Short mmCIF file of C-alpha atoms and ligand atoms in Angstrom, two decimals:
data_model
loop_
_atom_site.label_atom_id
_atom_site.label_comp_id
_atom_site.label_asym_id
_atom_site.label_seq_id
_atom_site.Cartn_x
_atom_site.Cartn_y
_atom_site.Cartn_z
CA MET A 23 -87.19 9.27 27.37
CA TYR A 24 -89.87 9.72 24.71
CA PHE A 25 -93.29 8.15 24.35
CA SER A 26 -95.42 7.58 21.30
CA CYS A 27 -98.80 5.95 20.93
CA GLY A 28 -101.51 5.44 18.32
CA LEU A 29 -101.72 4.39 14.74
CA ILE A 30 -99.59 5.48 11.82
CA TRP A 31 -102.44 6.07 9.42
CA ARG A 32 -102.42 7.92 6.13
CA HIS A 33 -104.71 10.90 6.56
CA ASN A 34 -105.84 13.29 3.86
CA MET A 35 -103.95 16.26 5.28
CA HIS A 36 -105.39 18.84 2.99
CA ASN A 37 -108.89 18.48 4.38
CA LYS A 38 -107.72 18.87 7.94
CA PHE A 39 -107.18 22.62 7.82
CA LYS A 40 -110.22 23.74 5.82
CA TYR A 41 -111.49 25.72 8.77
CA THR A 42 -114.76 27.59 8.50
CA THR A 43 -115.21 28.82 12.06
CA ALA A 44 -112.96 30.29 14.74
CA ILE A 45 -113.68 30.82 18.43
CA ALA A 46 -111.93 33.77 20.12
CA ARG A 47 -112.43 35.44 23.50
CA GLY A 48 -112.15 39.07 24.56
CA ILE A 49 -109.22 40.53 26.48
CA ALA A 50 -109.76 40.67 30.25
CA LYS A 51 -109.16 44.07 31.85
CA SER A 52 -106.93 42.19 34.31
CA LEU A 53 -104.60 40.93 31.54
CA PRO A 54 -101.98 43.71 31.76
CA ALA A 55 -101.41 43.30 35.50
CA GLU A 56 -102.26 39.67 36.14
CA ALA A 57 -101.80 37.49 33.06
CA GLN A 58 -99.14 34.82 33.50
CA ARG A 59 -95.76 35.55 31.92
CA MET A 60 -92.33 33.91 31.86
CA ASP A 61 -90.47 37.22 31.92
CA HIS A 62 -91.59 39.28 34.88
CA THR A 63 -89.36 42.19 33.89
CA ALA A 64 -91.37 42.72 30.69
CA GLU A 65 -92.50 46.23 29.97
CA PHE A 66 -95.91 47.83 30.50
CA VAL A 67 -98.78 46.04 28.75
CA SER A 68 -101.57 48.21 27.32
CA TYR A 69 -105.11 46.83 27.58
CA GLU A 70 -106.33 49.08 24.76
CA LYS A 71 -103.49 48.09 22.44
CA ALA A 72 -103.90 44.38 23.21
CA LYS A 73 -107.63 44.68 22.51
CA SER A 74 -107.14 46.49 19.23
CA GLN A 75 -104.43 44.02 18.07
CA LEU A 76 -106.73 41.07 18.83
CA GLN A 77 -109.55 42.80 16.91
CA SER A 78 -107.26 43.28 13.89
CA TYR A 79 -106.41 39.57 14.06
CA VAL A 80 -110.12 38.68 14.22
CA ASP A 81 -110.68 40.94 11.19
CA ILE A 82 -108.04 39.01 9.22
CA LEU A 83 -109.86 35.71 9.79
CA GLN A 84 -113.31 37.19 9.30
CA GLU A 85 -112.83 39.67 6.44
CA LYS A 86 -109.81 38.34 4.53
CA LEU A 87 -110.22 34.59 5.02
CA GLY A 88 -114.02 34.50 5.26
CA LEU A 89 -114.25 32.49 8.50
CA LYS A 90 -117.14 32.93 10.90
CA VAL A 91 -115.61 34.20 14.15
CA ILE A 92 -117.46 33.57 17.42
CA GLN A 93 -116.23 35.99 20.08
CA LEU A 94 -116.79 34.78 23.64
CA PRO A 95 -116.99 37.55 26.25
CA ALA A 96 -113.92 38.28 28.36
CA ASP A 97 -114.04 37.49 32.06
CA ASP A 98 -111.97 39.92 34.14
CA ALA A 99 -111.56 37.25 36.81
CA LEU A 100 -109.61 35.19 34.24
CA PRO A 101 -106.64 37.34 33.11
CA ASP A 102 -105.44 34.86 30.44
CA CYS A 103 -108.87 34.00 29.03
CA ALA A 104 -108.09 35.44 25.55
CA PHE A 105 -105.68 32.53 24.98
CA VAL A 106 -108.47 30.11 24.08
CA GLU A 107 -106.22 27.61 22.34
CA ASP A 108 -105.12 26.33 25.74
CA VAL A 109 -108.56 25.14 26.83
CA ALA A 110 -109.65 23.08 23.82
CA VAL A 111 -107.93 20.75 21.37
CA VAL A 112 -110.12 20.26 18.30
CA ILE A 113 -109.20 17.67 15.69
CA ASP A 114 -111.74 16.58 13.08
CA ASP A 115 -115.12 16.62 14.84
CA THR A 116 -113.84 15.94 18.37
CA ALA A 117 -113.18 18.72 20.87
CA LEU A 118 -111.21 17.85 23.98
CA ILE A 119 -111.77 20.35 26.79
CA THR A 120 -108.43 20.40 28.55
CA LYS A 121 -107.40 21.22 32.08
CA PRO A 122 -104.70 23.89 31.84
CA GLY A 123 -101.53 23.38 33.81
CA HIS A 124 -101.61 26.69 35.69
CA VAL A 125 -104.07 27.00 38.55
CA ASN A 126 -105.05 30.58 37.56
CA ARG A 127 -106.39 29.30 34.23
CA ILE A 128 -108.70 26.58 35.51
CA GLY A 129 -111.92 28.64 35.23
CA GLU A 130 -111.46 29.30 31.51
CA MET A 131 -112.91 26.04 30.16
CA LYS A 132 -116.60 26.46 31.03
CA GLU A 133 -117.46 29.09 28.41
CA MET A 134 -115.59 27.16 25.71
CA GLU A 135 -117.26 23.86 26.59
CA SER A 136 -120.75 25.41 26.33
CA CYS A 137 -119.87 27.00 23.01
CA LEU A 138 -118.51 23.76 21.51
CA LYS A 139 -121.53 21.80 22.75
CA SER A 140 -123.86 24.39 21.19
CA LEU A 141 -122.02 23.82 17.90
CA ARG A 142 -122.76 20.08 18.23
CA MET A 143 -119.13 19.04 18.39
CA ASN A 144 -118.28 15.70 19.97
CA VAL A 145 -117.07 17.19 23.28
CA VAL A 146 -114.82 15.19 25.62
CA ASN A 147 -113.85 16.58 29.03
CA MET A 148 -110.32 15.72 30.17
CA ALA A 149 -111.05 16.31 33.88
CA GLU A 150 -113.78 13.65 33.77
CA ILE A 151 -111.35 11.10 32.30
CA ASP A 152 -108.41 11.77 34.62
CA PRO A 153 -108.54 14.47 37.30
CA PHE A 154 -104.72 14.53 37.44
CA ALA A 155 -104.26 15.16 33.72
CA THR A 156 -103.21 18.63 32.55
CA VAL A 157 -102.78 19.91 29.01
CA ASP A 158 -102.46 23.43 27.63
CA GLY A 159 -103.51 23.45 23.97
CA GLY A 160 -100.35 25.47 23.28
CA ASP A 161 -98.48 22.22 23.87
CA VAL A 162 -100.38 20.38 21.14
CA LEU A 163 -98.98 20.52 17.63
CA PHE A 164 -101.26 18.82 15.11
CA THR A 165 -99.74 18.40 11.66
CA GLY A 166 -102.68 16.73 9.93
CA GLU A 167 -100.86 13.41 10.17
CA GLU A 168 -99.76 13.13 13.78
CA ILE A 169 -99.86 14.95 17.10
CA PHE A 170 -96.94 16.17 19.21
CA VAL A 171 -97.61 16.97 22.87
CA GLY A 172 -95.14 19.10 24.83
CA VAL A 173 -94.82 17.65 28.32
CA GLY A 174 -93.04 19.01 31.38
CA ASN A 175 -94.12 22.58 31.98
CA ARG A 176 -97.91 23.01 31.71
CA SER A 177 -98.89 19.59 30.34
CA ASN A 178 -98.18 16.25 31.99
CA MET A 179 -97.95 12.60 30.97
CA ALA A 180 -101.48 11.89 32.23
CA GLY A 181 -102.67 14.62 29.84
CA TYR A 182 -100.63 13.09 27.02
CA LYS A 183 -102.39 9.74 27.66
CA VAL A 184 -105.82 11.39 27.48
CA ILE A 185 -104.84 12.87 24.09
CA CYS A 186 -103.78 9.37 22.91
CA ASP A 187 -107.16 7.95 23.96
CA THR A 188 -109.22 10.83 22.56
CA PHE A 189 -107.63 10.85 19.10
CA PRO A 190 -106.89 7.13 18.51
CA SER A 191 -106.51 7.38 14.74
CA TYR A 192 -103.37 9.55 15.06
CA ALA A 193 -99.88 8.75 16.28
CA VAL A 194 -99.28 10.92 19.37
CA HIS A 195 -95.75 11.72 20.57
CA ALA A 196 -94.66 13.23 23.87
CA VAL A 197 -91.86 15.81 23.58
CA GLU A 198 -90.13 17.20 26.67
CA VAL A 199 -90.55 20.96 27.13
CA GLU A 200 -87.82 22.88 28.89
CA ASP A 201 -87.20 26.62 28.98
CA ALA A 202 -90.35 27.39 27.01
CA LEU A 203 -93.90 28.04 28.10
CA HIS A 204 -95.32 25.60 25.54
CA LEU A 205 -94.15 23.35 22.72
CA LYS A 206 -95.67 25.79 20.22
CA THR A 207 -93.81 28.71 21.75
CA ALA A 208 -90.93 27.44 19.63
CA CYS A 209 -92.49 25.63 16.64
CA SER A 210 -95.70 25.54 14.63
CA LEU A 211 -97.19 24.23 11.40
CA ALA A 212 -96.63 26.64 8.50
CA LYS A 213 -98.56 24.42 6.07
CA PRO A 214 -98.99 20.63 5.77
CA GLY A 215 -95.49 19.14 5.69
CA VAL A 216 -93.67 22.31 6.81
CA ILE A 217 -92.83 23.20 10.42
CA MET A 218 -91.34 26.51 11.56
CA ILE A 219 -88.78 25.98 14.34
CA SER A 220 -86.83 28.22 16.69
CA ASP A 221 -83.28 27.64 17.92
CA GLU A 222 -83.27 30.47 20.44
CA THR A 223 -81.71 28.59 23.37
CA PRO A 224 -79.90 25.25 23.84
CA GLU A 225 -82.97 23.92 25.71
CA ILE A 226 -85.24 24.85 22.80
CA GLN A 227 -82.79 23.26 20.33
CA LYS A 228 -82.97 20.08 22.42
CA MET A 229 -86.78 20.16 22.41
CA ILE A 230 -86.90 20.58 18.62
CA LYS A 231 -84.38 17.74 18.14
CA SER A 232 -86.61 15.51 20.28
CA LEU A 233 -89.60 16.38 18.12
CA GLN A 234 -87.65 15.60 14.96
CA ALA A 235 -86.48 12.28 16.42
CA VAL A 236 -90.00 11.01 17.13
CA ALA A 237 -91.77 12.39 14.03
CA THR A 238 -93.11 9.61 11.81
CA SER A 239 -93.74 11.82 8.76
CA ASN A 240 -91.16 13.71 6.77
CA TYR A 241 -91.34 17.45 7.29
CA ARG A 242 -89.42 20.39 5.94
CA TYR A 243 -88.20 22.37 8.94
CA ILE A 244 -87.61 26.10 8.52
CA HIS A 245 -85.52 27.93 11.13
CA VAL A 246 -86.75 31.24 12.46
CA GLN A 247 -84.07 33.47 13.94
CA GLY A 248 -84.48 35.54 17.10
CA ASN A 249 -87.21 35.32 19.70
CA ALA A 250 -88.78 31.81 19.78
CA ILE A 251 -92.31 33.19 19.56
CA GLY A 252 -91.47 34.39 16.03
CA SER A 253 -91.83 30.73 14.97
CA ASN A 254 -95.49 30.59 16.00
CA CYS A 255 -97.87 31.05 13.08
CA LEU A 256 -101.36 29.91 12.09
CA PHE A 257 -102.14 27.88 8.97
CA ILE A 258 -105.67 27.92 7.51
CA ASP A 259 -106.77 26.50 4.17
CA SER A 260 -109.47 29.11 3.65
CA GLU A 261 -112.43 29.06 1.31
CA LYS A 262 -111.77 32.67 0.26
CA LEU A 263 -107.96 32.82 -0.20
CA GLY A 264 -106.88 29.17 -0.26
CA PRO A 265 -103.87 28.20 1.89
CA VAL A 266 -102.82 31.06 4.17
CA THR A 267 -100.10 31.35 6.81
CA VAL A 268 -100.72 34.15 9.27
CA HIS A 269 -97.35 34.99 10.81
CA PRO A 270 -95.87 37.48 13.30
CA SER A 271 -95.21 40.97 12.03
CA SER A 272 -91.71 41.55 10.74
CA LYS A 273 -91.86 44.95 12.46
CA ALA A 274 -92.06 43.16 15.82
CA PHE A 275 -89.67 40.36 14.76
CA PRO A 276 -87.34 41.82 12.08
CA SER A 277 -85.36 38.63 11.40
CA ILE A 278 -88.26 36.37 10.42
CA LYS A 279 -89.30 37.55 6.96
CA SER A 280 -87.00 35.38 4.86
CA SER A 281 -88.02 32.29 6.85
CA TYR A 282 -91.71 32.82 6.14
CA ASP A 283 -90.97 33.69 2.49
CA ALA A 284 -89.35 30.24 2.22
CA ILE A 285 -92.63 28.36 2.91
CA GLY A 286 -93.93 28.73 -0.63
CA GLY A 287 -97.39 27.94 -1.97
CA VAL A 288 -99.27 29.95 0.66
CA THR A 289 -100.54 33.49 0.97
CA LEU A 290 -98.59 35.16 3.76
CA ILE A 291 -100.39 37.59 6.03
CA GLU A 292 -98.56 39.48 8.79
CA CYS A 293 -100.30 40.09 12.08
CA ASP A 294 -98.98 42.17 14.95
CA ILE A 295 -99.93 40.88 18.39
CA SER A 296 -96.78 42.23 20.06
CA GLU A 297 -98.75 43.48 23.07
CA LEU A 298 -100.07 39.97 23.75
CA SER A 299 -96.62 38.48 23.26
CA LYS A 300 -95.46 40.47 26.32
CA VAL A 301 -97.58 37.98 28.31
CA ASP A 302 -96.44 35.04 26.14
CA GLY A 303 -99.42 35.13 23.78
CA ALA A 304 -98.62 33.78 20.32
CA LEU A 305 -100.72 33.75 17.14
CA SER A 306 -102.00 30.21 17.58
CA CYS A 307 -103.15 31.00 21.15
CA CYS A 308 -105.98 33.32 20.10
CA PHE A 309 -108.31 30.92 18.28
CA VAL A 310 -109.85 27.48 18.43
CA LEU A 311 -110.48 26.49 14.80
CA LEU A 312 -113.27 24.27 13.53
CA SER A 313 -114.39 22.83 10.20
CA ILE A 314 -118.16 22.72 10.63
N1 LIG B 430 -99.98 34.07 29.45
C1 LIG B 430 -100.23 32.79 28.93
C2 LIG B 430 -100.01 31.74 29.96
O1 LIG B 430 -99.09 31.85 30.69
O2 LIG B 430 -100.72 30.80 30.13
#
């Protein structure tokens, strides 16, 4: 069963992704041993390599795209704290501080909330609205026109309802997540009107079909072969380079290049965060983006 709420409203999509500022957080020393992961047989994770890959990613946003990057300090008591996307959903000038769906991640919101308040965002705290609601930002796909919320693994229906109430000018659709950490483990916005999608497993194919069935706008869907996380990219309409899609490195995911080449009309930048992907970190996980 699927749920949708909110208005179908024509938004000016192109203004929605003109981000000027990104919030990132350092890598906890505890990440290699203690960060959550779906595949517990995954190989050794190097703290140094993860740190240097995140720094290279920060450099892309800061140097190439001209964004201001605010780097919050890591907290070694919070192994997954680098994945800031999960603790805040920012759309227009409203920032919803979420409550992540894994108990080990609950302490991560405080630092983000203080930062967003200091930036004078309109901050809403999910836990104060409904203590039973959970949402990981990785489950929230915002296309500029509507919002899809992956429900079933980390995020629940109470969390979906808080998203509906917090962003009332957008249609919000619940999509069942199965066999994936998050909705955006297997799909992401490549640019307004274009969504990258994975078909790695039958469960992921079902999830993507559900998303397509509830979507109220017409999108071009581009398949990405291989590991689902290869479909996770980051779109920014930057002041310096115009529309840019930062996508996984084709060295780490050899089958993806032709899919990203098919987007058209964007500058493509490859970014290797393969060390973070061993603990299910994807490109969108590493930043909260703001237009301020
Ligand atoms: N390692 C990311 C997460 O499981 O939340």
